[in-house]
CSV table of C-alpha atoms in Angstrom, one decimal:
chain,number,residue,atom,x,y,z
A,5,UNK,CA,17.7,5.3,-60.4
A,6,UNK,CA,21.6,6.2,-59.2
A,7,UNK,CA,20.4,7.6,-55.6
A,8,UNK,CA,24.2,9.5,-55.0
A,9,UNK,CA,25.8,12.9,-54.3
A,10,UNK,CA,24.7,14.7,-57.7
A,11,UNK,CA,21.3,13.5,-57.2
A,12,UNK,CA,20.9,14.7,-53.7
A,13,UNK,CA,23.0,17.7,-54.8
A,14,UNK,CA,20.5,18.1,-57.7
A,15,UNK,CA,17.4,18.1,-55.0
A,16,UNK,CA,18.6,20.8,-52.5
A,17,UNK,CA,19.5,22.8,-55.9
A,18,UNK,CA,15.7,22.2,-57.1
A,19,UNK,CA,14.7,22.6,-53.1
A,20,UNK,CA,12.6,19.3,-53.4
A,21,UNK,CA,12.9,18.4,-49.9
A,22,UNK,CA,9.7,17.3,-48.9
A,23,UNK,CA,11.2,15.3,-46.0
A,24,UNK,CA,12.3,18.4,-44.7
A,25,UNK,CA,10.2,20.0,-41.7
A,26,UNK,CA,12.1,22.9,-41.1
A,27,UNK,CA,12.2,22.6,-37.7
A,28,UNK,CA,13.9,19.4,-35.4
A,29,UNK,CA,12.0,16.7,-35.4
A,30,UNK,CA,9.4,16.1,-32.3
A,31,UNK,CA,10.7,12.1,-31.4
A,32,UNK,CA,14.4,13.7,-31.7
A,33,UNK,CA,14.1,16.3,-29.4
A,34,UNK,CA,11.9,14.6,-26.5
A,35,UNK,CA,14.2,11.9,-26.8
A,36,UNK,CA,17.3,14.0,-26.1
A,37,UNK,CA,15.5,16.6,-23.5
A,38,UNK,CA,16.0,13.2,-21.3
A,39,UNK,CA,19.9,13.0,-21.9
A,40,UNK,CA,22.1,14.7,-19.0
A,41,UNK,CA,25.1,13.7,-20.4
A,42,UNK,CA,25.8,17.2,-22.3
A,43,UNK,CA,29.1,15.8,-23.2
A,44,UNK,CA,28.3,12.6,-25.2
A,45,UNK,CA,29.5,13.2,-28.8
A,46,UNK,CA,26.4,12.7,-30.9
A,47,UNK,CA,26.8,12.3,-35.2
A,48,UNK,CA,23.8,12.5,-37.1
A,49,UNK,CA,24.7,10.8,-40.9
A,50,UNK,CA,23.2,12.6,-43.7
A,51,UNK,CA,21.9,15.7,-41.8
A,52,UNK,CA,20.8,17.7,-44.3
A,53,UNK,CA,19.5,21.1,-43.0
A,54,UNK,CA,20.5,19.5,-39.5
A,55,UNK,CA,17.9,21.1,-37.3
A,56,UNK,CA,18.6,18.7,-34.7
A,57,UNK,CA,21.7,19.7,-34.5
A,58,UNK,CA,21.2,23.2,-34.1
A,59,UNK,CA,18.9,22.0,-31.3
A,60,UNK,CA,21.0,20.1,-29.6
A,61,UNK,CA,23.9,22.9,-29.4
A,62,UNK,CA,21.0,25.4,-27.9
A,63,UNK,CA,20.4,22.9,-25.6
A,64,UNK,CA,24.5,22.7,-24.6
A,65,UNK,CA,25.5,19.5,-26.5
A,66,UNK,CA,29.1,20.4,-27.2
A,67,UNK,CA,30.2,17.4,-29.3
A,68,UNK,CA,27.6,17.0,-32.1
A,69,UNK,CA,29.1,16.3,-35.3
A,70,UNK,CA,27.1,16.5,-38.2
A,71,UNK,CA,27.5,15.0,-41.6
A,72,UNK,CA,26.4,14.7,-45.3
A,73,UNK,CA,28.4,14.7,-48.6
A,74,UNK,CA,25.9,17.6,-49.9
A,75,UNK,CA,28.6,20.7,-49.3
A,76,UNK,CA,26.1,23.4,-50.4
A,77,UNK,CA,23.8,22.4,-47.7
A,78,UNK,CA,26.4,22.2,-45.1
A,79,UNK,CA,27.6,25.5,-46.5
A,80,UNK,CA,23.7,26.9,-45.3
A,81,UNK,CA,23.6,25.5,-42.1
A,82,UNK,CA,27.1,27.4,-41.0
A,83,UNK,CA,25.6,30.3,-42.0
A,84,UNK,CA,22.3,29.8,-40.7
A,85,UNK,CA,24.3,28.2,-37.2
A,86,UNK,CA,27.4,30.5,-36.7
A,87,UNK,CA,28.5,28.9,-33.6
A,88,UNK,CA,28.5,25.6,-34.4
A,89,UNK,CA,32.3,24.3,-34.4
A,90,UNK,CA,33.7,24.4,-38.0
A,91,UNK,CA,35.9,20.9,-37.2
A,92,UNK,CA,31.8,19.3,-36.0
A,93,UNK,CA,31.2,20.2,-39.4
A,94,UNK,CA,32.1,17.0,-41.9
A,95,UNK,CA,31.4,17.2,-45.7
A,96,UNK,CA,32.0,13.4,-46.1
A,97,UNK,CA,30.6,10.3,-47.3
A,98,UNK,CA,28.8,8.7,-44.6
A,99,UNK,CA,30.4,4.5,-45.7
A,100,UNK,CA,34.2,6.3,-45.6
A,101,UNK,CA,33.8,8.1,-41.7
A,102,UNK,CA,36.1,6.6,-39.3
A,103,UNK,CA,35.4,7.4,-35.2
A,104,UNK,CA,33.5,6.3,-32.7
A,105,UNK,CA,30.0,8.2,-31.2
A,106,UNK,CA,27.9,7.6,-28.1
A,107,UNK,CA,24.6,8.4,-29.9
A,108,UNK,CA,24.2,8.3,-33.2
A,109,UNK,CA,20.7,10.1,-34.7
A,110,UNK,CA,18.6,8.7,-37.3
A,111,UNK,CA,16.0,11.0,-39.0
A,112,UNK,CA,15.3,10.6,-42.5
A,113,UNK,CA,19.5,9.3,-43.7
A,114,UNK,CA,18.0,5.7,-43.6
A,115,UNK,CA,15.0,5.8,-46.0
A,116,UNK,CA,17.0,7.5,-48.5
A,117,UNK,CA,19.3,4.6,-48.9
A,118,UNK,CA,18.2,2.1,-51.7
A,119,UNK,CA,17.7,-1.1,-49.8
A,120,UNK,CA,20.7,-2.6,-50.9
A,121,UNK,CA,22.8,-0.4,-48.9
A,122,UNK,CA,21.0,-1.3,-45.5
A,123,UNK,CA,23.3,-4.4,-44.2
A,124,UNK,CA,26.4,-1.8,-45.5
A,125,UNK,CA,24.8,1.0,-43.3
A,126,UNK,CA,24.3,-1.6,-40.4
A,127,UNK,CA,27.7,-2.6,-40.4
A,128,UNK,CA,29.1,1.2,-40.3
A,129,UNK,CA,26.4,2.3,-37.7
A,130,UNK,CA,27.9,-0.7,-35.6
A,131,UNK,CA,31.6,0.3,-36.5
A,132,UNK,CA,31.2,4.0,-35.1
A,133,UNK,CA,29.2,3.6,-32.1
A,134,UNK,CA,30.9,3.2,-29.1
A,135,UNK,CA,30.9,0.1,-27.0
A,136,UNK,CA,27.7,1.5,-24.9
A,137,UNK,CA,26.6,3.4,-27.7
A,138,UNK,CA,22.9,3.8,-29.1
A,139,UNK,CA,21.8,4.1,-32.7
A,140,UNK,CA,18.3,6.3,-31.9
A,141,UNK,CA,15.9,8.0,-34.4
A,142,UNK,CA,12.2,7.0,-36.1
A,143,UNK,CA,11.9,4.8,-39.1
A,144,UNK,CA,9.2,4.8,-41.5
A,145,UNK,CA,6.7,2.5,-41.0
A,146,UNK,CA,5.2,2.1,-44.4
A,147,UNK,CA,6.1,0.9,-48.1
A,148,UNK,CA,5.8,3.2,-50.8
A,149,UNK,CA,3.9,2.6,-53.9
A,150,UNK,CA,6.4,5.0,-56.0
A,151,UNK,CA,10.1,4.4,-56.8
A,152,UNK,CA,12.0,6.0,-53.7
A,153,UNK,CA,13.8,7.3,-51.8
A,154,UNK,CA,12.2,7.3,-49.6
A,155,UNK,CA,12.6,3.6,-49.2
A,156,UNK,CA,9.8,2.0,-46.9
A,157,UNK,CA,9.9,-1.0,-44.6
A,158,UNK,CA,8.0,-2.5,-41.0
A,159,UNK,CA,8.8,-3.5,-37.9
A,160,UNK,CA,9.4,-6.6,-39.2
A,161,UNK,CA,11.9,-6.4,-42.0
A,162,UNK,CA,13.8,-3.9,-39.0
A,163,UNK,CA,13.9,-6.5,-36.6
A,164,UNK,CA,15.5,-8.9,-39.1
A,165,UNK,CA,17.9,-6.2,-40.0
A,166,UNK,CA,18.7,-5.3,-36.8
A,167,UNK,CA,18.6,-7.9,-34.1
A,168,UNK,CA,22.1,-9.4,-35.4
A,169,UNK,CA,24.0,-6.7,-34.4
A,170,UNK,CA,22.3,-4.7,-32.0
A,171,UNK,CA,20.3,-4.7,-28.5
A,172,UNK,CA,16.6,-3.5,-29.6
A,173,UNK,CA,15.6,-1.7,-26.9
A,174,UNK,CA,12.7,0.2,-28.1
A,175,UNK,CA,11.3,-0.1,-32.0
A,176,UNK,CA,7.6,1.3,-31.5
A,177,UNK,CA,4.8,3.5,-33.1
A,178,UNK,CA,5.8,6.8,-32.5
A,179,UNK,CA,3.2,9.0,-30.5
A,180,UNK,CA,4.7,12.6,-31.4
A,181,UNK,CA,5.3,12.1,-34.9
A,182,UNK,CA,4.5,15.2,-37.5
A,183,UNK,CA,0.7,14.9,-38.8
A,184,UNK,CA,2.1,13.7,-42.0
A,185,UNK,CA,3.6,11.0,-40.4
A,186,UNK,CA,1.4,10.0,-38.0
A,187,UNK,CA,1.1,6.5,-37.5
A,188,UNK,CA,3.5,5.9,-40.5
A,189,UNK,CA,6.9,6.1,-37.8
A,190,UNK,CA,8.5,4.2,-35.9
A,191,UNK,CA,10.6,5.5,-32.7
A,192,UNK,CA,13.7,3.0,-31.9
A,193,UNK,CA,16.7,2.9,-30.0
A,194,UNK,CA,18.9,0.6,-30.9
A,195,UNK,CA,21.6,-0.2,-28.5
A,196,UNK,CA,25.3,-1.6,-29.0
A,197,UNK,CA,25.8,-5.2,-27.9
A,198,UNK,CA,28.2,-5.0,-24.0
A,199,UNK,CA,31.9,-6.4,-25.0
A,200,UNK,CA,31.9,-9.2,-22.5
């Protein structure tokens, strides 16, 4: 299966988006009710619908850039969110951004990858965050009997992915996941290693 921009074009056409909640998700939003720092320039790679970021803005984030190479669905969300800044708005492909973030959110971008992407997606994760920045998000907690995306994987197989390149704060069950997901999700915040 070739997992790339006309396939995920060809989903949002067909509206198969069964990872879609319509609504930002529950880890997401507790997570960043805790963050004073309204300023912090926050991306969140392959956004889709980007809920989150429409939460984040009502919540006064200013500098939340979100991203996915899907322009239809980018095209909805400006409707849908007419006061989210137009230049915050990046129709890109997530391996060819360039810039540096203080958070970056991971909800649902990561699963869709084919597993031989992951150490590429790693290595740009670690090449936009800032020196004190944190990769935060859930992470399915599960493998899947079908062909994905999604793509599955375990506490395990993310620490060995991980630990190279980052500080793992927090990589746990999640406790307010959706009902679907329920003890399928892992919560994590991944932090960037301090420049010594």
């Amino acid at each position: 299966m070739i997992v790339n921009n006309a396939f995920w074009t060809n989903r949002y056409k067909q509206q198969n988006t069964s990872w879609d909640i319509g609504y930002s998700a529950p880890p997401i939003t507790t997570y960043f009710d805790q963050i004073t720092a309204k300023d912090a320039k926050i991306l969140i790679p392959g956004c889709g619908n980007a809920y989150e970021a429409e939460y984040l803005l009502n919540k006064g984030f200013k500098n939340v850039y979100i991203l996915d190479f899907v322009a239809d669905v980018l095209i909805q969300f400006k409707k849908r969110v007419p006061g989210f800044p137009e230049s915050q708005i990046l129709c890109n492909d997530f391996f060819n951004l360039s810039d540096q973030f203080d958070f970056i959110i991971e909800q649902t971008f990561f699963c869709a990858l084919p597993p031989e992407y992951r150490n590429n997606y790693i290595q740009q994760i670690k090449s936009l965050l800032s020196p004190s920045g944190k990769l935060i998000g859930v992470l399915f907690n599960k493998e899947f009997i079908t062909e994905g995306p999604p793509f599955g994987g375990s506490i395990e197989i993310y620490k060995k992915l991980f630990t190279p390149y980052f500080n793992i704060k927090t990589l746990e069950n999640c406790y307010n996941s959706i009902p679907p997901r329920m003890d399928n999700e892992l919560f994590f915040i991944f932090e960037s290693f301090k420049s010594n």
